[in-house]
């Protein structure tokens, strides 16, 4: 996509929800065949320590639902004014119907509202903002963006060595028209030649379930594969130029960006991106990946919630957000966020 | 880059205390695992602007193979 800019839109509320159950790598003796030295190497270089995992019957949509309810309780927005709901996730309730309809029903939204599912992963939040910005430009006044993922649904969190880096989360973000002469800039890029670097091959119709796709307890084995080296190379080569391209396009100097919030891929990747765009690595928080895991599309709003709640509830400032991952894709955005409601990372309750 | 500095930096990248030289077999380094390999990708990128593919990893057996990729 070409780089683009939107006028007079703003994020007017951020609400995030995580499962209550917490796991810590230090307590997982079976990981890497009990090789403690290896576990410590993983913690030190990747930055992951703890993560949240949802109960089997709690869906991404449940986490998003609680986040959205919380948003309506704490802001002035009326449900009947929501003219679009977008659910961004690769862990929907069903393939049919779209999960945005489930959320629309549970939230009791108006019939004068479009429900859209956008299956995206770690760049999902920015792609959702872009989609929302387009809807605002074409007539909607308020858009509810629900972005979340539950990687735990996709893999056995205790049998698969890649699973220990992912954490579940669901969020709700309100986007609305706002006449403040602000400009929001996007740079979204697609590198589909590496579509199979992060893939779950039996998650759709192309490879229907076979007999050996089940564990002995009859639970289904989603065949998720991640080519860590290929993805790492991709982040090294593509993310920094995307961010620098966005700064250049927006004519905003990086010194004038108040907060950089990046997808919580892992500490090592974020430090390398900081180096490449020539900013101090202390400007990029990795606290959320350490305490909650890689929350995929939800990681950017959750990082704002987790580390910048007071900042955005008060004056706020100019944010540069960047998400990157499955697709593969890189999506970055410059947006003003401030004087809005922002929740903490609230624990999910039934 | 001076060859002895290269060895020291590589030890840092792999996070090993082992004495290594250009003939050291990578497999003989206990810490040569996927974490070390990812660190190596970042090291070659930032210091030498070189990019390794997954297939390249199958071809590198010794420290010297890495040095050759770095252009030393």
Short mmCIF file of C-alpha atoms in Angstrom, two decimals:
data_model
loop_
_atom_site.label_atom_id
_atom_site.label_comp_id
_atom_site.label_asym_id
_atom_site.label_seq_id
_atom_site.Cartn_x
_atom_site.Cartn_y
_atom_site.Cartn_z
CA UNK A 1 0.00 0.00 0.00
CA UNK A 2 1.11 3.52 -0.55
CA UNK A 3 1.75 5.60 2.50
CA UNK A 4 -1.29 7.64 3.44
CA UNK A 5 -2.63 10.23 5.87
CA UNK A 6 -6.05 10.82 7.49
CA UNK A 7 -7.29 14.02 9.07
CA UNK A 8 -9.44 14.54 12.15
CA UNK A 9 -9.64 11.07 13.62
CA UNK A 10 -8.65 10.06 17.12
CA UNK A 11 -8.45 7.10 19.47
CA UNK A 12 -10.87 8.04 22.25
CA UNK A 13 -10.58 5.03 24.54
CA UNK A 14 -8.38 1.99 25.14
CA UNK A 15 -9.43 -1.01 27.21
CA UNK A 16 -7.46 -4.25 27.59
CA UNK A 17 -8.17 -7.61 29.17
CA UNK A 18 -5.93 -10.60 29.91
CA UNK A 19 -6.63 -14.06 31.38
CA UNK A 20 -5.92 -14.32 35.09
CA UNK A 21 -3.84 -17.50 34.95
CA UNK A 22 -0.15 -16.68 34.82
CA UNK A 23 2.74 -18.97 33.92
CA UNK A 24 6.40 -18.23 34.48
CA UNK A 25 9.27 -19.74 32.49
CA UNK A 26 11.29 -20.17 35.69
CA UNK A 27 8.75 -22.64 36.99
CA UNK A 28 8.52 -24.72 33.87
CA UNK A 29 10.93 -27.53 34.53
CA UNK A 30 9.99 -29.58 31.50
CA UNK A 31 10.83 -26.89 29.03
CA UNK A 32 13.80 -27.67 26.73
CA UNK A 33 14.06 -31.09 28.41
CA UNK A 34 14.71 -29.42 31.74
CA UNK A 35 17.86 -27.65 30.48
CA UNK A 36 17.96 -24.76 33.00
CA UNK A 37 20.91 -23.04 31.36
CA UNK A 38 18.97 -22.98 28.12
CA UNK A 39 15.88 -21.58 29.83
CA UNK A 40 18.00 -18.77 31.29
CA UNK A 41 19.49 -18.05 27.87
CA UNK A 42 15.97 -17.77 26.45
CA UNK A 43 14.88 -15.42 29.25
CA UNK A 44 17.98 -13.22 28.93
CA UNK A 45 18.03 -12.83 25.16
CA UNK A 46 14.33 -12.87 24.32
CA UNK A 47 13.15 -11.00 27.41
CA UNK A 48 10.18 -13.32 27.99
CA UNK A 49 9.43 -14.32 31.54
CA UNK A 50 5.71 -14.58 32.26
CA UNK A 51 2.62 -15.05 30.15
CA UNK A 52 -1.14 -15.28 30.52
CA UNK A 53 -3.06 -18.29 29.24
CA UNK A 54 -6.83 -18.48 28.98
CA UNK A 55 -9.00 -21.39 30.12
CA UNK A 56 -9.96 -23.82 27.36
CA UNK A 57 -13.49 -22.46 27.02
CA UNK A 58 -12.54 -18.77 27.12
CA UNK A 59 -12.24 -17.36 23.62
CA UNK A 60 -10.42 -14.30 22.30
CA UNK A 61 -13.89 -12.81 21.76
CA UNK A 62 -14.64 -13.22 25.50
CA UNK A 63 -11.53 -11.21 26.38
CA UNK A 64 -12.51 -8.56 23.80
CA UNK A 65 -16.09 -8.54 25.10
CA UNK A 66 -14.98 -7.80 28.64
CA UNK A 67 -12.61 -5.10 27.38
CA UNK A 68 -15.44 -3.52 25.35
CA UNK A 69 -17.91 -3.64 28.27
CA UNK A 70 -15.31 -1.93 30.42
CA UNK A 71 -14.82 0.71 27.72
CA UNK A 72 -18.55 1.51 27.61
CA UNK A 73 -18.67 1.71 31.43
CA UNK A 74 -15.81 4.18 31.60
CA UNK A 75 -16.45 6.48 28.64
CA UNK A 76 -19.39 8.62 27.53
CA UNK A 77 -19.84 6.72 24.29
CA UNK A 78 -23.27 5.22 23.71
CA UNK A 79 -23.62 1.76 22.20
CA UNK A 80 -26.17 3.02 19.66
CA UNK A 81 -23.55 5.40 18.26
CA UNK A 82 -21.16 2.60 17.24
CA UNK A 83 -21.49 2.36 13.47
CA UNK A 84 -18.84 -0.28 12.85
CA UNK A 85 -17.26 -3.08 14.85
CA UNK A 86 -14.05 -4.67 13.57
CA UNK A 87 -12.68 -7.87 15.12
CA UNK A 88 -9.02 -8.40 14.27
CA UNK A 89 -7.66 -11.82 15.17
CA UNK A 90 -6.51 -15.18 13.85
CA UNK A 91 -8.37 -16.97 16.65
CA UNK A 92 -12.07 -16.41 15.83
CA UNK A 93 -14.91 -18.32 17.50
CA UNK A 94 -15.98 -19.74 14.14
CA UNK A 95 -15.11 -19.40 10.49
CA UNK A 96 -18.84 -18.85 9.96
CA UNK A 97 -20.25 -16.47 11.03
CA UNK A 98 -17.63 -13.80 11.61
CA UNK A 99 -16.84 -13.26 15.29
CA UNK A 100 -17.65 -9.54 15.00
CA UNK A 101 -21.33 -10.64 14.80
CA UNK A 102 -20.96 -12.54 18.10
CA UNK A 103 -19.46 -9.43 19.72
CA UNK A 104 -22.13 -7.22 18.12
CA UNK A 105 -24.86 -9.40 19.66
CA UNK A 106 -23.26 -9.71 23.10
CA UNK A 107 -22.60 -5.96 23.25
CA UNK A 108 -26.15 -5.28 22.07
CA UNK A 109 -25.02 -2.84 19.36
CA UNK A 110 -27.40 -1.15 16.93
CA UNK A 111 -28.52 -2.71 13.65
CA UNK A 112 -27.16 0.41 11.94
CA UNK A 113 -23.64 -0.92 12.27
CA UNK A 114 -21.34 -2.91 10.02
CA UNK A 115 -19.58 -5.97 11.49
CA UNK A 116 -16.22 -6.92 9.97
CA UNK A 117 -13.63 -9.59 10.76
CA UNK A 118 -10.08 -8.93 9.69
CA UNK A 119 -7.84 -11.96 10.12
CA UNK A 120 -4.43 -10.50 10.93
CA UNK A 121 -1.71 -11.27 13.41
CA UNK A 122 0.97 -9.03 14.89
CA UNK A 123 0.42 -6.09 12.55
CA UNK A 124 -3.33 -6.38 13.25
CA UNK A 125 -3.75 -3.38 15.50
CA UNK A 126 -2.31 -0.94 12.95
CA UNK A 127 -4.22 -2.56 10.09
CA UNK A 128 -7.36 -2.26 12.25
CA UNK A 129 -6.69 1.42 12.87
CA UNK A 130 -6.23 1.92 9.13
CA UNK A 131 -9.48 0.07 8.38
CA UNK A 132 -11.24 2.16 11.05
CA UNK A 133 -9.80 5.38 9.66
CA UNK A 134 -11.17 4.47 6.21
CA UNK A 135 -14.64 3.85 7.66
CA UNK A 136 -14.54 7.20 9.47
CA UNK A 137 -13.55 8.91 6.25
CA UNK A 138 -16.42 7.28 4.38
CA UNK A 139 -19.26 8.25 6.70
CA UNK A 140 -19.03 6.42 10.05
CA UNK A 141 -18.62 8.54 13.18
CA UNK A 142 -17.52 5.94 15.72
CA UNK A 143 -15.77 2.61 15.17
CA UNK A 144 -15.10 -0.05 17.80
CA UNK A 145 -11.91 -1.99 17.11
CA UNK A 146 -11.53 -5.28 18.97
CA UNK A 147 -8.11 -6.78 18.53
CA UNK A 148 -6.95 -9.87 20.34
CA UNK A 149 -5.46 -13.31 20.05
CA UNK A 150 -5.14 -16.51 21.99
CA UNK A 151 -2.13 -18.36 20.68
CA UNK A 152 -2.88 -20.93 23.38
CA UNK A 153 -5.83 -22.10 21.26
CA UNK A 154 -3.43 -22.79 18.44
CA UNK A 155 -0.91 -24.99 20.09
CA UNK A 156 -0.32 -26.97 23.22
CA UNK A 157 1.26 -24.39 25.48
CA UNK A 158 3.18 -27.06 27.33
CA UNK A 159 4.26 -29.42 24.57
CA UNK A 160 5.49 -26.93 22.00
CA UNK A 161 8.71 -25.00 22.64
CA UNK A 162 7.58 -21.97 20.61
CA UNK A 163 4.38 -21.58 22.61
CA UNK A 164 6.07 -20.30 25.73
CA UNK A 165 6.61 -16.88 24.24
CA UNK A 166 2.94 -16.14 23.50
CA UNK A 167 0.33 -14.69 25.83
CA UNK A 168 -3.42 -14.30 25.33
CA UNK A 169 -5.15 -10.92 25.37
CA UNK A 170 -8.23 -9.10 24.09
CA UNK A 171 -8.71 -5.36 23.69
CA UNK A 172 -11.29 -2.77 22.64
CA UNK A 173 -10.33 0.58 21.15
CA UNK A 174 -12.71 3.36 20.22
CA UNK A 175 -11.86 5.36 17.13
CA UNK A 176 -13.88 8.46 16.24
CA UNK A 177 -14.09 11.59 14.15
CA UNK A 178 -12.62 14.55 15.97
CA UNK A 179 -12.04 18.03 14.66
CA UNK A 180 -8.66 18.83 16.09
CA UNK A 181 -6.75 19.24 12.83
CA UNK A 182 -4.60 16.27 13.75
CA UNK A 183 -3.12 14.05 11.09
CA UNK A 184 -2.64 10.30 11.34
CA UNK A 185 -0.10 8.67 9.05
CA UNK A 186 0.23 5.05 7.94
CA UNK A 187 2.81 2.95 6.15
CA UNK A 188 1.67 -0.62 5.53
CA UNK A 189 3.76 -3.12 3.56
CA UNK A 190 3.16 -6.72 2.48
CA UNK A 191 5.90 -9.34 1.97
CA UNK A 192 3.83 -12.33 0.93
CA UNK A 193 6.80 -14.26 -0.48
CA UNK A 194 7.30 -15.30 3.15
CA UNK A 195 3.65 -16.18 3.81
CA UNK A 196 4.74 -19.63 5.03
CA UNK A 197 7.28 -18.35 7.58
CA UNK A 198 4.49 -18.31 10.14
CA UNK A 199 1.67 -20.63 9.20
CA UNK A 200 -0.83 -23.07 10.63
CA UNK A 201 -1.47 -25.37 7.68
CA UNK A 202 -4.42 -27.32 9.04
CA UNK A 203 -6.35 -24.27 10.26
CA UNK A 204 -8.58 -23.94 7.21
CA UNK A 205 -10.13 -25.90 4.38
CA UNK A 206 -7.01 -26.67 2.38
CA UNK A 207 -5.81 -29.36 4.79
CA UNK A 208 -8.83 -30.77 6.62
CA UNK A 209 -8.17 -32.66 9.90
CA UNK A 210 -6.59 -36.11 9.52
CA UNK A 211 -6.51 -38.93 12.05
CA UNK A 212 -3.01 -38.11 13.24
CA UNK A 213 -3.98 -34.48 13.91
CA UNK A 214 -5.17 -35.45 17.39
CA UNK A 215 -3.44 -36.02 20.71
CA UNK A 216 -4.26 -39.19 22.62
CA UNK A 217 -6.81 -37.22 24.67
CA UNK A 218 -8.63 -36.40 21.38
CA UNK A 219 -7.67 -32.71 21.46
CA UNK A 220 -6.84 -31.32 18.03
CA UNK A 221 -3.22 -30.55 17.11
CA UNK A 222 -3.03 -27.30 15.18
CA UNK A 223 0.07 -27.60 13.07
CA UNK A 224 1.51 -24.12 13.66
CA UNK A 225 5.01 -23.57 12.31
CA UNK A 226 7.26 -20.63 12.86
CA UNK A 227 10.51 -20.20 10.96
CA UNK A 228 12.24 -18.10 13.59
CA UNK A 229 15.34 -17.28 11.53
CA UNK A 230 13.36 -16.19 8.48
CA UNK A 231 11.12 -13.98 10.61
CA UNK A 232 14.10 -12.54 12.43
CA UNK A 233 15.80 -11.70 9.12
CA UNK A 234 12.57 -10.07 7.99
CA UNK A 235 12.41 -7.87 11.09
CA UNK A 236 16.07 -6.92 10.63
CA UNK A 237 15.60 -5.93 7.01
CA UNK A 238 12.08 -4.53 6.72
CA UNK A 239 10.84 -2.93 9.94
CA UNK A 240 13.32 -0.05 10.33
CA UNK A 241 13.01 1.11 6.68
CA UNK A 242 9.21 1.04 7.05
CA UNK A 243 9.40 3.27 10.15
CA UNK A 244 11.96 5.63 8.60
CA UNK A 245 9.83 5.78 5.43
CA UNK A 246 6.81 6.76 7.52
CA UNK A 247 8.74 9.50 9.34
CA UNK A 248 9.98 10.82 6.04
CA UNK A 249 6.50 10.75 4.47
CA UNK A 250 4.90 12.51 7.47
CA UNK A 251 7.66 15.09 7.59
CA UNK A 252 7.91 14.53 11.33
CA UNK A 253 11.36 14.23 12.88
CA UNK A 254 11.92 11.27 15.15
CA UNK A 255 12.98 13.72 17.88
CA UNK A 256 9.38 15.00 17.80
CA UNK A 257 7.89 11.58 18.47
CA UNK A 258 6.98 11.42 22.16
CA UNK A 259 6.47 7.67 22.48
CA UNK A 260 7.54 4.69 20.40
CA UNK A 261 5.38 1.62 21.01
CA UNK A 262 6.33 -1.51 19.09
CA UNK A 263 4.78 -4.92 18.78
CA UNK A 264 6.22 -6.99 21.64
CA UNK A 265 7.90 -9.58 19.38
CA UNK A 266 10.86 -10.13 21.70
CA UNK A 267 13.50 -8.00 23.40
CA UNK A 268 16.27 -8.91 21.00
CA UNK A 269 14.26 -7.89 17.93
CA UNK A 270 13.14 -4.60 19.50
CA UNK A 271 16.71 -3.70 20.50
CA UNK A 272 17.86 -4.31 16.94
CA UNK A 273 15.09 -2.16 15.49
CA UNK A 274 15.98 0.64 17.94
CA UNK A 275 19.60 0.43 16.80
CA UNK A 276 18.58 0.58 13.15
CA UNK A 277 16.34 3.63 13.50
CA UNK A 278 18.99 5.14 15.71
CA UNK A 279 17.04 5.71 18.89
CA UNK A 280 18.07 4.73 22.39
CA UNK A 281 16.76 1.27 23.25
CA UNK A 282 15.46 2.66 26.56
CA UNK A 283 12.76 4.46 24.52
CA UNK A 284 11.21 1.13 23.56
CA UNK A 285 9.50 -0.70 26.40
CA UNK A 286 9.77 -4.48 26.57
CA UNK A 287 8.04 -4.67 29.94
CA UNK A 288 4.83 -6.04 28.48
CA UNK A 289 6.45 -8.98 26.69
CA UNK A 290 8.34 -9.79 29.89
CA UNK A 291 5.22 -9.80 32.06
CA UNK A 292 2.52 -10.94 29.62
CA UNK A 293 4.26 -12.62 26.65
CA UNK A 294 3.95 -11.81 22.96
CA UNK A 295 0.27 -10.86 22.71
CA UNK A 296 0.27 -10.73 18.90
CA UNK A 297 -2.10 -8.05 17.55
CA UNK A 298 -3.09 -6.94 21.05
CA UNK A 299 0.47 -6.19 22.12
CA UNK A 300 0.50 -2.49 21.13
CA UNK A 301 -2.71 -1.43 22.95
CA UNK A 302 -1.72 -3.67 25.89
CA UNK A 303 1.69 -1.97 26.07
CA UNK A 304 0.01 1.45 26.14
CA UNK A 305 -2.31 0.18 28.88
CA UNK A 306 0.45 -1.49 30.82
CA UNK A 307 3.12 1.21 30.66
CA UNK A 308 1.55 4.50 29.52
CA UNK A 309 -1.91 4.59 31.10
CA UNK A 310 -1.29 7.79 33.10
CA UNK A 311 0.46 9.43 30.17
CA UNK A 312 -2.43 8.97 27.72
CA UNK A 313 -5.03 9.79 30.36
CA UNK A 314 -3.33 13.15 30.80
CA UNK A 315 -1.75 15.27 28.10
CA UNK A 316 -0.44 12.39 25.98
CA UNK A 317 1.52 13.10 22.84
CA UNK A 318 2.64 11.95 19.43
CA UNK A 319 2.99 8.15 19.12
CA UNK A 320 4.82 6.06 16.58
CA UNK A 321 3.33 2.57 16.61
CA UNK A 322 4.70 -0.37 14.64
CA UNK A 323 3.44 -3.92 14.25
CA UNK A 324 5.01 -6.69 12.16
CA UNK A 325 4.54 -10.40 11.71
CA UNK A 326 2.55 -13.09 9.93
CA UNK A 327 1.74 -12.35 6.31
CA UNK A 328 4.45 -11.25 6.43
CA UNK A 329 3.67 -7.60 6.93
CA UNK A 330 4.90 -4.41 8.54
CA UNK A 331 2.39 -1.72 9.53
CA UNK A 332 3.37 1.53 11.22
CA UNK A 333 1.39 4.56 12.21
CA UNK A 334 1.96 8.03 13.66
CA UNK A 335 -1.00 9.17 15.75
CA UNK A 336 -1.68 11.64 18.57
CA UNK A 337 -3.05 9.93 21.69
CA UNK A 338 -3.96 11.87 24.83
CA UNK A 339 -6.72 12.99 27.22
CA UNK A 340 -8.57 9.71 26.83
CA UNK A 341 -9.75 6.81 28.97
CA UNK A 342 -7.22 4.00 29.22
CA UNK A 343 -7.74 0.91 31.36
CA UNK A 344 -5.11 -1.11 33.13
CA UNK A 345 -4.56 -4.66 31.91
CA UNK A 346 -7.69 -5.98 33.59
CA UNK A 347 -7.96 -9.66 34.53
CA UNK A 348 -10.73 -11.61 32.82
CA UNK A 349 -13.62 -12.63 35.06
CA UNK A 350 -16.42 -14.97 34.09
CA UNK B 1 37.79 -5.94 11.47
CA UNK B 2 40.87 -7.37 13.13
CA UNK B 3 40.66 -11.15 13.38
CA UNK B 4 41.26 -11.31 17.13
CA UNK B 5 38.54 -8.68 17.70
CA UNK B 6 36.25 -10.74 15.48
CA UNK B 7 36.82 -13.81 17.67
CA UNK B 8 36.13 -11.83 20.85
CA UNK B 9 32.94 -10.33 19.40
CA UNK B 10 31.80 -13.73 18.17
CA UNK B 11 32.27 -15.18 21.66
CA UNK B 12 30.05 -12.40 22.96
CA UNK B 13 27.45 -13.10 20.29
CA UNK B 14 27.36 -16.83 21.05
CA UNK B 15 27.72 -16.08 24.79
CA UNK B 16 30.39 -18.69 25.28
CA UNK B 17 33.41 -18.82 27.58
CA UNK B 18 35.01 -21.53 25.45
CA UNK B 19 38.35 -20.76 23.79
CA UNK B 20 37.58 -20.57 20.11
CA UNK B 21 39.69 -19.99 17.01
CA UNK B 22 39.06 -20.03 13.27
CA UNK B 23 39.18 -23.83 13.14
CA UNK B 24 36.67 -24.39 15.94
CA UNK B 25 33.76 -26.55 14.86
CA UNK B 26 30.52 -24.73 15.74
CA UNK B 27 28.91 -27.97 16.88
CA UNK B 28 31.60 -28.31 19.54
CA UNK B 29 30.42 -25.08 21.20
CA UNK B 30 27.84 -25.95 23.82
CA UNK B 31 26.03 -22.61 23.42
CA UNK B 32 25.69 -22.92 19.61
CA UNK B 33 21.88 -23.16 19.55
CA UNK B 34 19.01 -21.31 17.92
CA UNK B 35 19.52 -18.33 20.25
CA UNK B 36 23.18 -18.08 19.25
CA UNK B 37 22.23 -18.40 15.58
CA UNK B 38 19.71 -15.56 15.81
CA UNK B 39 22.33 -13.42 17.59
CA UNK B 40 24.73 -14.24 14.76
CA UNK B 41 22.19 -12.99 12.18
CA UNK B 42 21.99 -9.65 14.02
CA UNK B 43 25.78 -9.45 14.40
CA UNK B 44 26.48 -10.06 10.69
CA UNK B 45 23.75 -7.58 9.76
CA UNK B 46 24.88 -4.75 12.02
CA UNK B 47 28.67 -5.16 11.70
CA UNK B 48 29.05 -6.37 8.11
CA UNK B 49 25.69 -5.72 6.43
CA UNK B 50 25.52 -9.42 5.49
CA UNK B 51 22.38 -11.52 5.57
CA UNK B 52 22.31 -15.27 6.09
CA UNK B 53 19.45 -17.41 4.86
CA UNK B 54 18.22 -20.54 6.60
CA UNK B 55 20.05 -22.65 3.99
CA UNK B 56 23.32 -20.86 4.74
CA UNK B 57 23.19 -22.28 8.25
CA UNK B 58 23.50 -25.79 6.89
CA UNK B 59 26.75 -24.80 5.17
CA UNK B 60 28.53 -23.11 8.03
CA UNK B 61 30.48 -25.63 10.06
CA UNK B 62 33.41 -23.71 11.53
CA UNK B 63 34.22 -20.23 12.84
CA UNK B 64 36.16 -19.70 9.63
CA UNK B 65 32.98 -20.24 7.58
CA UNK B 66 31.40 -17.35 9.49
CA UNK B 67 34.51 -15.20 8.98
CA UNK B 68 34.34 -15.84 5.22
CA UNK B 69 30.72 -14.66 5.12
CA UNK B 70 31.77 -11.54 7.05
CA UNK B 71 34.44 -10.98 4.38
CA UNK B 72 37.45 -11.47 6.64
#
